Amino acid sequence: TDQGVVAMLSPEDGEVVWRRMLDWEAPFDALTETGERVVVLSRGGETLRAFSAEDGKVEWEFNFEGGSAGTLLGMPDGRVVASSGSHVAMIDTSGNEVWASELPSLQQASLCQEGGKVYVASVSLAKDTLSITEISVEDGSVTNSASAKGSSLVAGQSGCLGASAFALSSGGAVVAARVGGEARAPVGVFDELQVSHSAVALTDSSGGVSLWDGRGKVHSFDGKGWVVSPIGPPGQVGAVRVADSGAEFVTVDVAKKAVVSSGSSPGFTSHDHGAAARVFTLPGARHLVVSRDDSLSLHSEGHPEWVREEALADVQKVLFLDLPKTVDGSLPDDEADLPLSERLQMEMARLRQVIGMATAEEEAALKEYRQRTSANLKPMLDQAGFRKLLVVLSGSGKAFGLHNGDGRILWSTWTAVEDGELALWTSDISVAAAPMVAIVGRGEGARAVFLDGHHGTKTDESALALKVDQVLPLPLQDPSGAHLLLCIDYAASAARVLPDATEAQEALQAVKDTVFFYRIGQDAVQGYTLGAPQKGVFPVLELWKTTLHGSNGVVGHAAPLREDPTFTQARVLGDRSVMYRYVNPNSLFVATEDVGAKDGVSSITAQVLDTVTGRMLYRVEHAEAAGPVEAVFRENWIVYKYWSLRTHRTQVSVLELYDDHATRKDQSAAEAAAKYLQGATSNLTMSSFSVPSLRVAGQSFLLGLPGRPLGVTTSRSGITARWVLVGTAEGQVYALDKRFLDPRRPTGKPTKEDKEERLMPYSENLPLIPHMFLTYGKPVGGLRAVATAPSRLESTSHLLAVGVDLMYTRVAPSKSFDRLEDDFSHILLILTMLGLAAGTMVLYRLAKTDDLKRKWE
C-alpha cells in the first residue's frame, strides 16, 4: 500500500493472514510474487526483500548501492529480475546476485520476459527516445536492442509487451520499438497508455478503452470508466467498470479476440465506492478491485464476496461526537433484560471470585456475563460520556462513523472530497437533534458536503465559488445555529463564509475587525484580516509579514486549541507567591532549521509570535539540533521535540509563558485572594497591540525514544493533570506526566519551597515507565497522529491513535476521582450495608442485655 504495508489476505473472507510494515516514510516501489515468496523493492530502489508467502517472514534481503526507483519481474523458477537506476540484476531464491548489467541510459524502466530473454524498456524524456534492450537470462549479457524517436513523450505512459515497447507522446500518438523485427504502433490519438501482461490498453478522448496485442486491435470497451488489469491468467486480460448503475466485469481472450467471461453487480455502485481505480484479474474469473474511496473488494462471477474499508488506513481528520440519546430503528439496542435470578447468581459468583473460591466454570460464566452485559458497546449516549461516535475522514474523501467501544463501523459515506477539512457544522447541547458535520475541500473546484453525524446521510452539498487554500472555523454562529466556516483564497485575496447566506455574512461583517488569521510559508509567516464585503466576498488584507531565520525554513509549528479550557491563570508557588499564566489564543509557535555555512552543523530556532501584530514574543536557539520538530501548545506552555546531534537522541524542550506585568509580579497568594474578594481584580481582556511583559521559563530533556507525533490529554474543565503523549517509531504511545516537563524543576538540592510545590529534582533524562505505554504492547502501524477529547467526567479523556491502524482507549491522568469502576457491584454494596445494619442491630441487643445483666448483679 501507499503507507508501506505488505500483507497477504485470505481470498475467502478478506481477513489479513499476515502483515509486515516497511518504512512508512519511504513506501515500496514494486512488488512481485514467485509462488513461495513475495518480493518487494523499497526505499527508492535501494532495498530488495523477500517474504515467505506462508507466514510473511523475511527470507533474504539484497541492497543496491546508490539505487533509485525501479521495478521487478518474477521468473517462473522463483528468481527475480530487478532494475534500480541504471542497474539490472537477477537475484536467486537465496538472495544472491546471479548477474548484473549496467544500462547507463535506463530511465522509467519496465521489464518483460519472452522465451529465454528479458526485455528492458525505458524512456528518455530529455531525448524523446523509447528504447528496448534484450538481455540473456543466463548471464545478463545484452544481446540486442532497438529504439524509436518520439515527440514530447509523456512520463509514466510506457511499457513493454514481450520484445515490443510502447510509449505515448503528448500529442496522443503511440511510439513503438521492437527487438528483432518491425514495430507496429496503434494508429490514433489517445489520452492514456497502459501495458498489461498480454495486451496494450489505450484510452481515447471519449473514455473508451481499446486492447492491442502488438499486431492489431483485440477488443474495445465502450463508455467511460473501464480499468484494465495489469495481471491475469495467461493470454487473458480483465477489465472492470464501476458506475452509478453498478459494476461490470469482462475477461477477454487475447488470442481468440473474444470475451470468455462477463458479469455485473448492480449493488456495487460508484455512488458508494467511487469509480474503479485499479483492477487485478485472478484465476477463476475473479477480480480484485481498488475503488476511488480506497476500498478493496473481491468479485466472483459479478458478485462481491467481501469488501475491506482500507480508507481507514489513511485517516486524516478526527471528530469526537456524542451518540444519540435514544436508539432508533436503524441501530439495534444491545441492552438485555436479564432476570433477577441470573443477576443474583452472577453476584454470588463475583463474591466467590473476590474471596478466591470461584471454580473454573464460574470464572468462565462470569466472563461471558460481563461481555454480554457490557455497557461499552451500546449505540447510545451514557451519562459519563464514555461512549462516543468517532467521525473520521480519509484522504480519499470517505467519512466513517465508528463506535469507540469496539471500532465497528456504524456508517460510511463517500464524499469524493479529497484532502478535505472536517468541522462541526451544527450541534445541540441537549443532544435532542443529530449534530451535523461539514467536509470542505481545497483547491480549484472545491465542494462542501454536509452530513448527519449520527447516520452519515448527506443533507446538503454545494460548490464553492473560489479556490480554497484554507478553511478556518470561526467562534461564531448564524441564527440557525450553524458554526461559521471561513474559506480563504490567498491568490485572489478573497474569502467566503459558510453557510453562504445573508444572515451568516451579516454576523461575520459585524465582527470582521476582530478576525485575524495567518499563513505559514517556507521562510515567513503572514498575518491577515478581513475588509468590507462586496457581494458576499470578503477582501483578505495583509497586515504583517515576519521573515524567519533558517536556511531550511519552517520545520514545525503549533498553535493553541480554541476549545481547550484553562481552569485558572494563577500558579501558586512554594513561597506562597503567585505567577499568572500568559494565556493568549493568538499565539503561534514556529520552529525553523538553519545549517551553518562554515561547519555544516544545523540548529533549531524556536519562536513564539503574536498572530495579530506579528510581534516576536520570544526566541531561543538550540545548537547542534535538527528537524523535523513536533510541537504541542496548550494554555501557557509549549512542548516540542527534535533530534539532538550532540547526543544522537530525541531532545524535548518546554517553554512556559508568564505575565510579568508590574501589577501582577511579586504578588503573594493572600494578596491576590484579598484583591479578588474585594473586587479589585477582574478578567480584563488583554490587547495584542500592547507590548506584553513576559517571563519565560524553559528547560530541555533527553528522551530515550525515537518520537514521532505529539499529543496532550484534555479534560472538560482543565482541572485534571495533563499527560504529554509521545508517539514512537515502533507505533507505541507513551504517556509522560507534565510534571516531568516542568521547566522550574530545581537543578540543585530542592528547597523547602520546591518541596512545598512538589517540584521534582531536575534530571536530564526523562523516565521510561513501562506501564505508561498506553498501546499495551500492540503497536499502531505507521503511527502519525494522536487525537484526544474530553469526556463528560473531568477525570477521563478519550484518546485515538491514528496510523495504518486505529487504537482507542480512555485515560485518567489524575485517577478516577469522580467515578466508580465499571465492574463495581452495587448489589454487593447493598448486601454489605444490609449485613452491617443487621449486625449493628444484633450487637445493640446483645450490648443492651449485657448492660442490664451487669446492673442486676
Coordinates of C-alpha atoms in Angstrom, one line a residue, residues 48-403:
L48 CA 15.0 -5.7 -2.1
R49 CA 13.3 -8.1 0.4
A50 CA 11.7 -11.5 0.0
F51 CA 8.9 -12.5 2.4
S52 CA 7.6 -16.0 2.8
A53 CA 4.2 -16.3 1.2
E54 CA 3.1 -18.6 4.0
D55 CA 3.8 -16.6 7.1
G56 CA 5.4 -13.3 6.0
K57 CA 8.8 -13.9 7.5
V58 CA 11.8 -12.2 5.8
E59 CA 13.8 -14.8 3.9
W60 CA 16.5 -12.6 2.5
E61 CA 17.4 -9.0 1.8
F62 CA 19.5 -7.5 -1.0
N63 CA 20.8 -3.9 -1.2
F64 CA 21.6 -1.9 -4.3
E65 CA 24.3 0.8 -3.9
G66 CA 23.0 4.2 -5.0
G67 CA 19.8 2.8 -6.3
S68 CA 16.8 4.8 -7.5
A69 CA 13.2 4.0 -8.3
G70 CA 12.9 0.7 -10.2
T71 CA 10.7 -2.3 -11.0
L72 CA 10.6 -6.1 -10.6
L73 CA 10.0 -9.2 -12.8
G74 CA 9.3 -12.5 -11.2
M75 CA 10.6 -15.6 -13.1
P76 CA 8.9 -19.0 -13.3
D77 CA 11.8 -20.7 -11.4
G78 CA 11.5 -18.3 -8.4
R79 CA 14.3 -16.0 -9.3
V80 CA 13.7 -12.2 -9.6
V81 CA 15.0 -9.6 -12.1
A82 CA 15.2 -6.2 -10.6
S83 CA 16.0 -2.8 -12.0
S84 CA 17.3 0.1 -9.8
G85 CA 18.6 3.2 -11.5
S86 CA 20.8 2.0 -14.3
H87 CA 21.4 -1.3 -12.6
V88 CA 19.6 -4.5 -13.8
A89 CA 20.3 -7.7 -11.8
M90 CA 19.0 -11.2 -11.4
I91 CA 18.6 -12.4 -7.8
D92 CA 18.3 -16.1 -7.0
T93 CA 16.0 -17.8 -4.4
S94 CA 18.6 -17.3 -1.7
G95 CA 19.0 -13.5 -2.2
N96 CA 22.3 -13.8 -4.1
E97 CA 23.1 -11.8 -7.2
V98 CA 23.4 -14.2 -10.3
W99 CA 24.4 -11.5 -12.8
A100 CA 24.2 -7.7 -13.2
S101 CA 24.1 -5.4 -16.2
E102 CA 24.6 -1.7 -16.4
L103 CA 22.4 0.3 -18.8
P104 CA 23.5 3.9 -18.5
S105 CA 20.5 5.4 -20.3
L106 CA 17.9 3.5 -18.3
Q107 CA 15.0 5.7 -17.2
Q108 CA 11.4 4.8 -16.3
A109 CA 12.2 1.1 -16.8
S110 CA 9.7 -1.7 -17.3
L111 CA 10.6 -5.4 -17.5
C112 CA 9.2 -8.3 -19.6
Q113 CA 10.1 -11.8 -20.4
E114 CA 9.7 -13.8 -23.6
G115 CA 11.4 -17.2 -24.1
G116 CA 14.9 -17.2 -22.7
K117 CA 15.2 -13.4 -22.8
V118 CA 14.5 -10.5 -20.5
Y119 CA 13.5 -7.2 -22.1
V120 CA 14.0 -3.8 -20.5
A121 CA 12.1 -0.9 -21.9
S122 CA 13.0 2.7 -20.9
V123 CA 12.1 6.2 -21.9
S124 CA 14.4 9.2 -22.1
L125 CA 12.3 12.3 -21.7
A126 CA 15.2 14.6 -22.5
K127 CA 15.9 12.9 -25.8
D128 CA 12.3 11.8 -26.5
T129 CA 13.6 8.3 -27.2
L130 CA 11.9 5.0 -26.5
S131 CA 14.4 2.1 -26.1
I132 CA 14.1 -1.6 -25.5
T133 CA 17.1 -3.9 -24.6
E134 CA 17.3 -7.7 -24.9
I135 CA 19.2 -9.4 -22.1
S136 CA 20.2 -13.1 -21.8
V137 CA 18.6 -14.8 -18.8
E138 CA 21.7 -17.0 -18.4
D139 CA 24.4 -14.4 -17.9
G140 CA 22.8 -11.0 -18.2
S141 CA 24.6 -10.0 -21.4
V142 CA 23.0 -7.6 -23.8
T143 CA 22.2 -9.5 -27.0
N144 CA 20.1 -6.9 -28.9
S145 CA 18.4 -3.6 -28.7
A146 CA 16.1 -1.2 -30.6
S147 CA 14.9 2.4 -30.2
A148 CA 12.4 4.8 -31.7
K149 CA 12.2 8.6 -31.7
G150 CA 9.0 10.3 -30.4
S151 CA 7.7 13.8 -29.9
S152 CA 7.4 15.0 -26.3
L153 CA 7.0 11.6 -24.7
V154 CA 4.8 11.5 -21.5
A155 CA 6.2 10.3 -18.2
G156 CA 4.6 7.2 -16.8
Q157 CA 2.9 6.3 -20.1
S158 CA 5.2 3.5 -21.4
G159 CA 5.8 -0.2 -21.1
C160 CA 6.9 -3.4 -22.8
L161 CA 5.0 -6.4 -24.2
G162 CA 7.4 -9.2 -25.0
A163 CA 10.0 -7.8 -27.4
S164 CA 8.0 -4.7 -28.1
A165 CA 7.9 -1.4 -26.3
F166 CA 5.3 1.3 -26.4
A167 CA 5.2 4.9 -25.2
L168 CA 2.7 7.8 -25.5
S169 CA 3.5 11.3 -26.8
S170 CA 1.9 14.5 -25.6
G171 CA 0.0 14.8 -28.9
G172 CA -1.7 11.4 -28.3
A173 CA 0.3 9.3 -30.8
V174 CA 1.8 6.0 -29.8
V175 CA 5.5 5.3 -30.4
A176 CA 6.7 1.7 -30.7
A177 CA 10.0 -0.1 -30.9
R178 CA 10.7 -3.9 -31.3
V179 CA 13.8 -6.0 -31.0
G180 CA 14.5 -8.2 -34.0
G181 CA 11.5 -7.1 -36.1
E182 CA 9.3 -4.3 -37.3
A183 CA 7.4 -2.4 -34.6
R184 CA 3.7 -1.8 -35.2
A185 CA 2.2 1.1 -33.3
P186 CA -1.5 1.5 -32.8
V187 CA -2.9 4.3 -35.0
G188 CA -5.0 7.0 -33.5
V189 CA -5.0 9.7 -30.8
F190 CA -5.1 8.5 -27.2
D191 CA -5.1 10.1 -23.8
E192 CA -3.6 7.2 -21.8
L193 CA -1.5 4.1 -22.4
Q194 CA -1.2 1.1 -20.1
V195 CA 0.7 -2.1 -20.8
S196 CA -0.6 -5.3 -19.2
H197 CA 0.9 -8.7 -19.3
S198 CA -0.9 -9.7 -22.5
A199 CA -2.0 -6.5 -24.3
V200 CA -1.7 -2.8 -24.5
A201 CA -4.7 -0.8 -23.2
L202 CA -5.3 2.6 -24.9
T203 CA -7.9 5.1 -23.7
D204 CA -9.2 7.6 -26.2
S205 CA -10.8 11.1 -25.6
S206 CA -14.3 9.6 -25.2
G207 CA -13.1 7.4 -22.3
G208 CA -13.3 4.2 -24.3
V209 CA -10.6 1.6 -24.0
S210 CA -9.0 -0.5 -26.8
L211 CA -6.9 -3.6 -26.4
W212 CA -3.9 -4.2 -28.8
D213 CA -1.7 -7.3 -28.8
G214 CA 1.2 -5.7 -30.8
R215 CA -0.3 -6.7 -34.2
G216 CA -3.7 -5.2 -34.1
K217 CA -6.9 -4.4 -32.1
V218 CA -8.2 -7.2 -29.9
H219 CA -11.3 -5.7 -28.2
S220 CA -12.9 -2.4 -27.4
F221 CA -14.7 -1.3 -24.2
D222 CA -17.2 1.4 -24.9
G223 CA -18.1 4.1 -22.4
K224 CA -16.1 5.8 -19.7
G225 CA -14.6 4.3 -16.5
W226 CA -13.1 1.0 -17.8
V227 CA -9.9 -0.1 -15.9
V228 CA -7.7 -2.8 -17.3
S229 CA -5.9 -5.3 -15.1
P230 CA -2.1 -5.4 -15.4
I231 CA -2.0 -9.1 -14.4
G232 CA -4.2 -12.1 -15.0
P233 CA -4.3 -15.7 -16.4
P234 CA -2.0 -16.3 -19.3
G235 CA -3.4 -14.9 -22.6
Q236 CA -6.4 -13.2 -20.8
V237 CA -7.0 -9.6 -19.9
G238 CA -9.7 -8.5 -17.4
A239 CA -11.4 -5.1 -17.2
V240 CA -13.8 -3.6 -14.7
R241 CA -16.1 -0.6 -14.8
V242 CA -17.9 0.8 -11.7
A243 CA -20.7 3.2 -12.4
D244 CA -23.9 4.5 -10.7
S245 CA -25.8 1.6 -12.1
G246 CA -23.4 -1.0 -10.7
A247 CA -20.2 -2.8 -11.6
E248 CA -19.4 -4.6 -14.9
F249 CA -16.7 -7.3 -15.2
V250 CA -15.3 -8.6 -18.5
T251 CA -12.4 -11.0 -19.3
V252 CA -11.0 -11.2 -22.9
D253 CA -9.0 -14.0 -24.5
V254 CA -6.3 -12.1 -26.5
A255 CA -5.6 -14.9 -28.9
K256 CA -9.2 -15.6 -29.7
K257 CA -10.2 -11.9 -29.6
A258 CA -13.3 -12.9 -27.7
V259 CA -15.0 -12.4 -24.3
V260 CA -14.6 -15.5 -22.3
S261 CA -16.5 -14.3 -19.1
S262 CA -18.6 -11.4 -18.1
G263 CA -20.8 -10.3 -15.2
S264 CA -22.4 -7.5 -13.3
S265 CA -23.1 -6.4 -9.8
P266 CA -25.9 -3.8 -9.5
G267 CA -25.4 -3.4 -5.8
F268 CA -21.7 -2.3 -6.0
T269 CA -22.1 1.3 -7.3
S270 CA -19.8 4.3 -7.8
H271 CA -22.2 6.3 -5.5
D272 CA -21.0 4.2 -2.6
H273 CA -17.4 3.5 -3.6
G274 CA -16.5 5.7 -6.5
A275 CA -15.1 4.5 -9.8
A276 CA -12.6 1.7 -10.1
A277 CA -9.0 2.9 -9.6
R278 CA -7.1 -0.3 -10.1
V279 CA -8.1 -3.8 -11.1
F280 CA -6.3 -7.2 -10.7
T281 CA -7.8 -10.2 -12.5
L282 CA -7.3 -13.5 -10.8
P283 CA -7.9 -17.1 -12.0
G284 CA -11.5 -18.3 -11.9
A285 CA -13.0 -15.1 -13.3
R286 CA -12.4 -13.2 -10.1
H287 CA -11.5 -9.6 -9.9
L288 CA -9.8 -7.7 -7.1
V289 CA -11.0 -4.0 -7.3
V290 CA -9.4 -1.0 -5.7
S291 CA -12.0 1.8 -5.8
R292 CA -11.6 5.6 -5.6
D293 CA -12.7 5.5 -1.9
D294 CA -9.7 3.2 -1.2
S295 CA -11.9 0.2 -0.5
L296 CA -10.7 -3.2 -1.6
S297 CA -13.2 -5.8 -2.9
L298 CA -13.1 -9.2 -4.4
H299 CA -15.8 -10.1 -7.0
S300 CA -16.6 -13.5 -8.3
E301 CA -18.9 -14.0 -11.3
G302 CA -20.1 -10.4 -10.8
H303 CA -20.9 -10.7 -7.1
P304 CA -18.8 -9.1 -4.3
E305 CA -17.5 -11.7 -2.0
W306 CA -16.1 -9.3 0.5
V307 CA -15.2 -5.6 0.9
R308 CA -12.4 -4.1 3.0
E309 CA -12.5 -0.5 4.0
E310 CA -8.8 0.3 3.5
A311 CA -9.6 4.0 3.7
L312 CA -9.4 3.6 7.4
A313 CA -5.6 3.2 7.0
D314 CA -5.4 6.8 5.7
V315 CA -7.4 8.8 8.3
Q316 CA -6.6 12.5 8.1
K317 CA -9.2 14.2 10.3
V318 CA -10.9 13.1 13.5
L319 CA -14.0 14.4 15.3
F320 CA -15.5 13.2 18.6
L321 CA -19.3 13.3 18.7
D322 CA -21.9 12.3 21.2
L323 CA -24.1 9.3 20.3
P324 CA -27.8 9.8 20.2
K325 CA -29.8 9.7 23.5
T326 CA -32.3 7.1 22.2
V327 CA -31.9 4.2 19.8
D328 CA -33.9 4.4 16.6
G329 CA -34.9 1.7 14.2
S330 CA -31.6 1.7 12.3
L331 CA -29.4 0.9 15.4
P332 CA -30.0 -2.2 17.5
D333 CA -30.5 -2.0 21.2
D334 CA -27.9 -4.1 23.0
E335 CA -29.5 -3.8 26.4
A336 CA -30.6 -7.1 27.7
D337 CA -33.5 -7.7 30.1
L338 CA -31.8 -10.1 32.5
P339 CA -33.9 -12.0 35.1
L340 CA -33.2 -11.2 38.7
S341 CA -32.3 -14.8 39.5
E342 CA -29.4 -14.7 36.9
R343 CA -28.2 -11.4 38.3
L344 CA -28.1 -12.8 41.9
Q345 CA -26.3 -15.9 40.7
M346 CA -23.6 -13.8 39.0
E347 CA -23.3 -11.6 42.0
M348 CA -22.7 -14.7 44.2
A349 CA -20.1 -15.9 41.6
R350 CA -18.4 -12.5 41.8
L351 CA -18.3 -12.7 45.6
R352 CA -16.7 -16.1 45.4
Q353 CA -14.2 -14.7 42.9
V354 CA -13.3 -11.9 45.3
I355 CA -12.5 -14.3 48.1
G356 CA -10.8 -16.8 45.8
M357 CA -13.3 -19.6 46.0
A358 CA -14.8 -19.4 42.4
T359 CA -14.5 -22.5 40.2
A360 CA -13.2 -22.5 36.6
E361 CA -16.8 -22.9 35.4
E362 CA -17.9 -19.9 37.5
E363 CA -15.0 -17.8 36.2
A364 CA -15.9 -18.6 32.6
A365 CA -19.6 -17.9 33.2
L366 CA -18.7 -14.6 34.9
K367 CA -16.5 -13.5 32.0
E368 CA -19.3 -14.3 29.5
Y369 CA -21.8 -12.5 31.6
R370 CA -19.6 -9.3 31.8
Q371 CA -19.1 -9.3 28.0
R372 CA -22.9 -9.8 27.4
T373 CA -24.0 -7.1 29.8
S374 CA -21.1 -4.6 29.0
A375 CA -22.4 -1.1 28.5
N376 CA -19.4 -0.1 26.4
L377 CA -21.0 -1.3 23.1
K378 CA -24.4 0.3 23.3
P379 CA -25.0 2.7 20.4
M380 CA -26.4 5.4 22.7
L381 CA -25.2 8.2 24.9
D382 CA -24.2 7.4 28.5
Q383 CA -24.2 9.8 31.5
A384 CA -20.4 9.8 31.8
G385 CA -19.8 10.5 28.1
F386 CA -17.6 7.4 27.7
R387 CA -19.4 6.1 24.6
K388 CA -18.5 8.2 21.7
L389 CA -19.1 8.4 17.9
L390 CA -15.7 8.8 16.2
V391 CA -16.2 10.6 12.8
V392 CA -13.1 10.1 10.7
L393 CA -12.3 11.4 7.2
S394 CA -9.8 9.7 4.9
G395 CA -7.5 11.2 2.3
S396 CA -9.8 9.8 -0.4
G397 CA -12.8 11.7 1.0
K398 CA -14.6 8.8 2.6
A399 CA -16.2 9.5 6.0
F400 CA -16.8 6.9 8.7
G401 CA -18.8 6.9 11.9
L402 CA -17.0 4.5 14.3
H403 CA -18.2 3.3 17.7

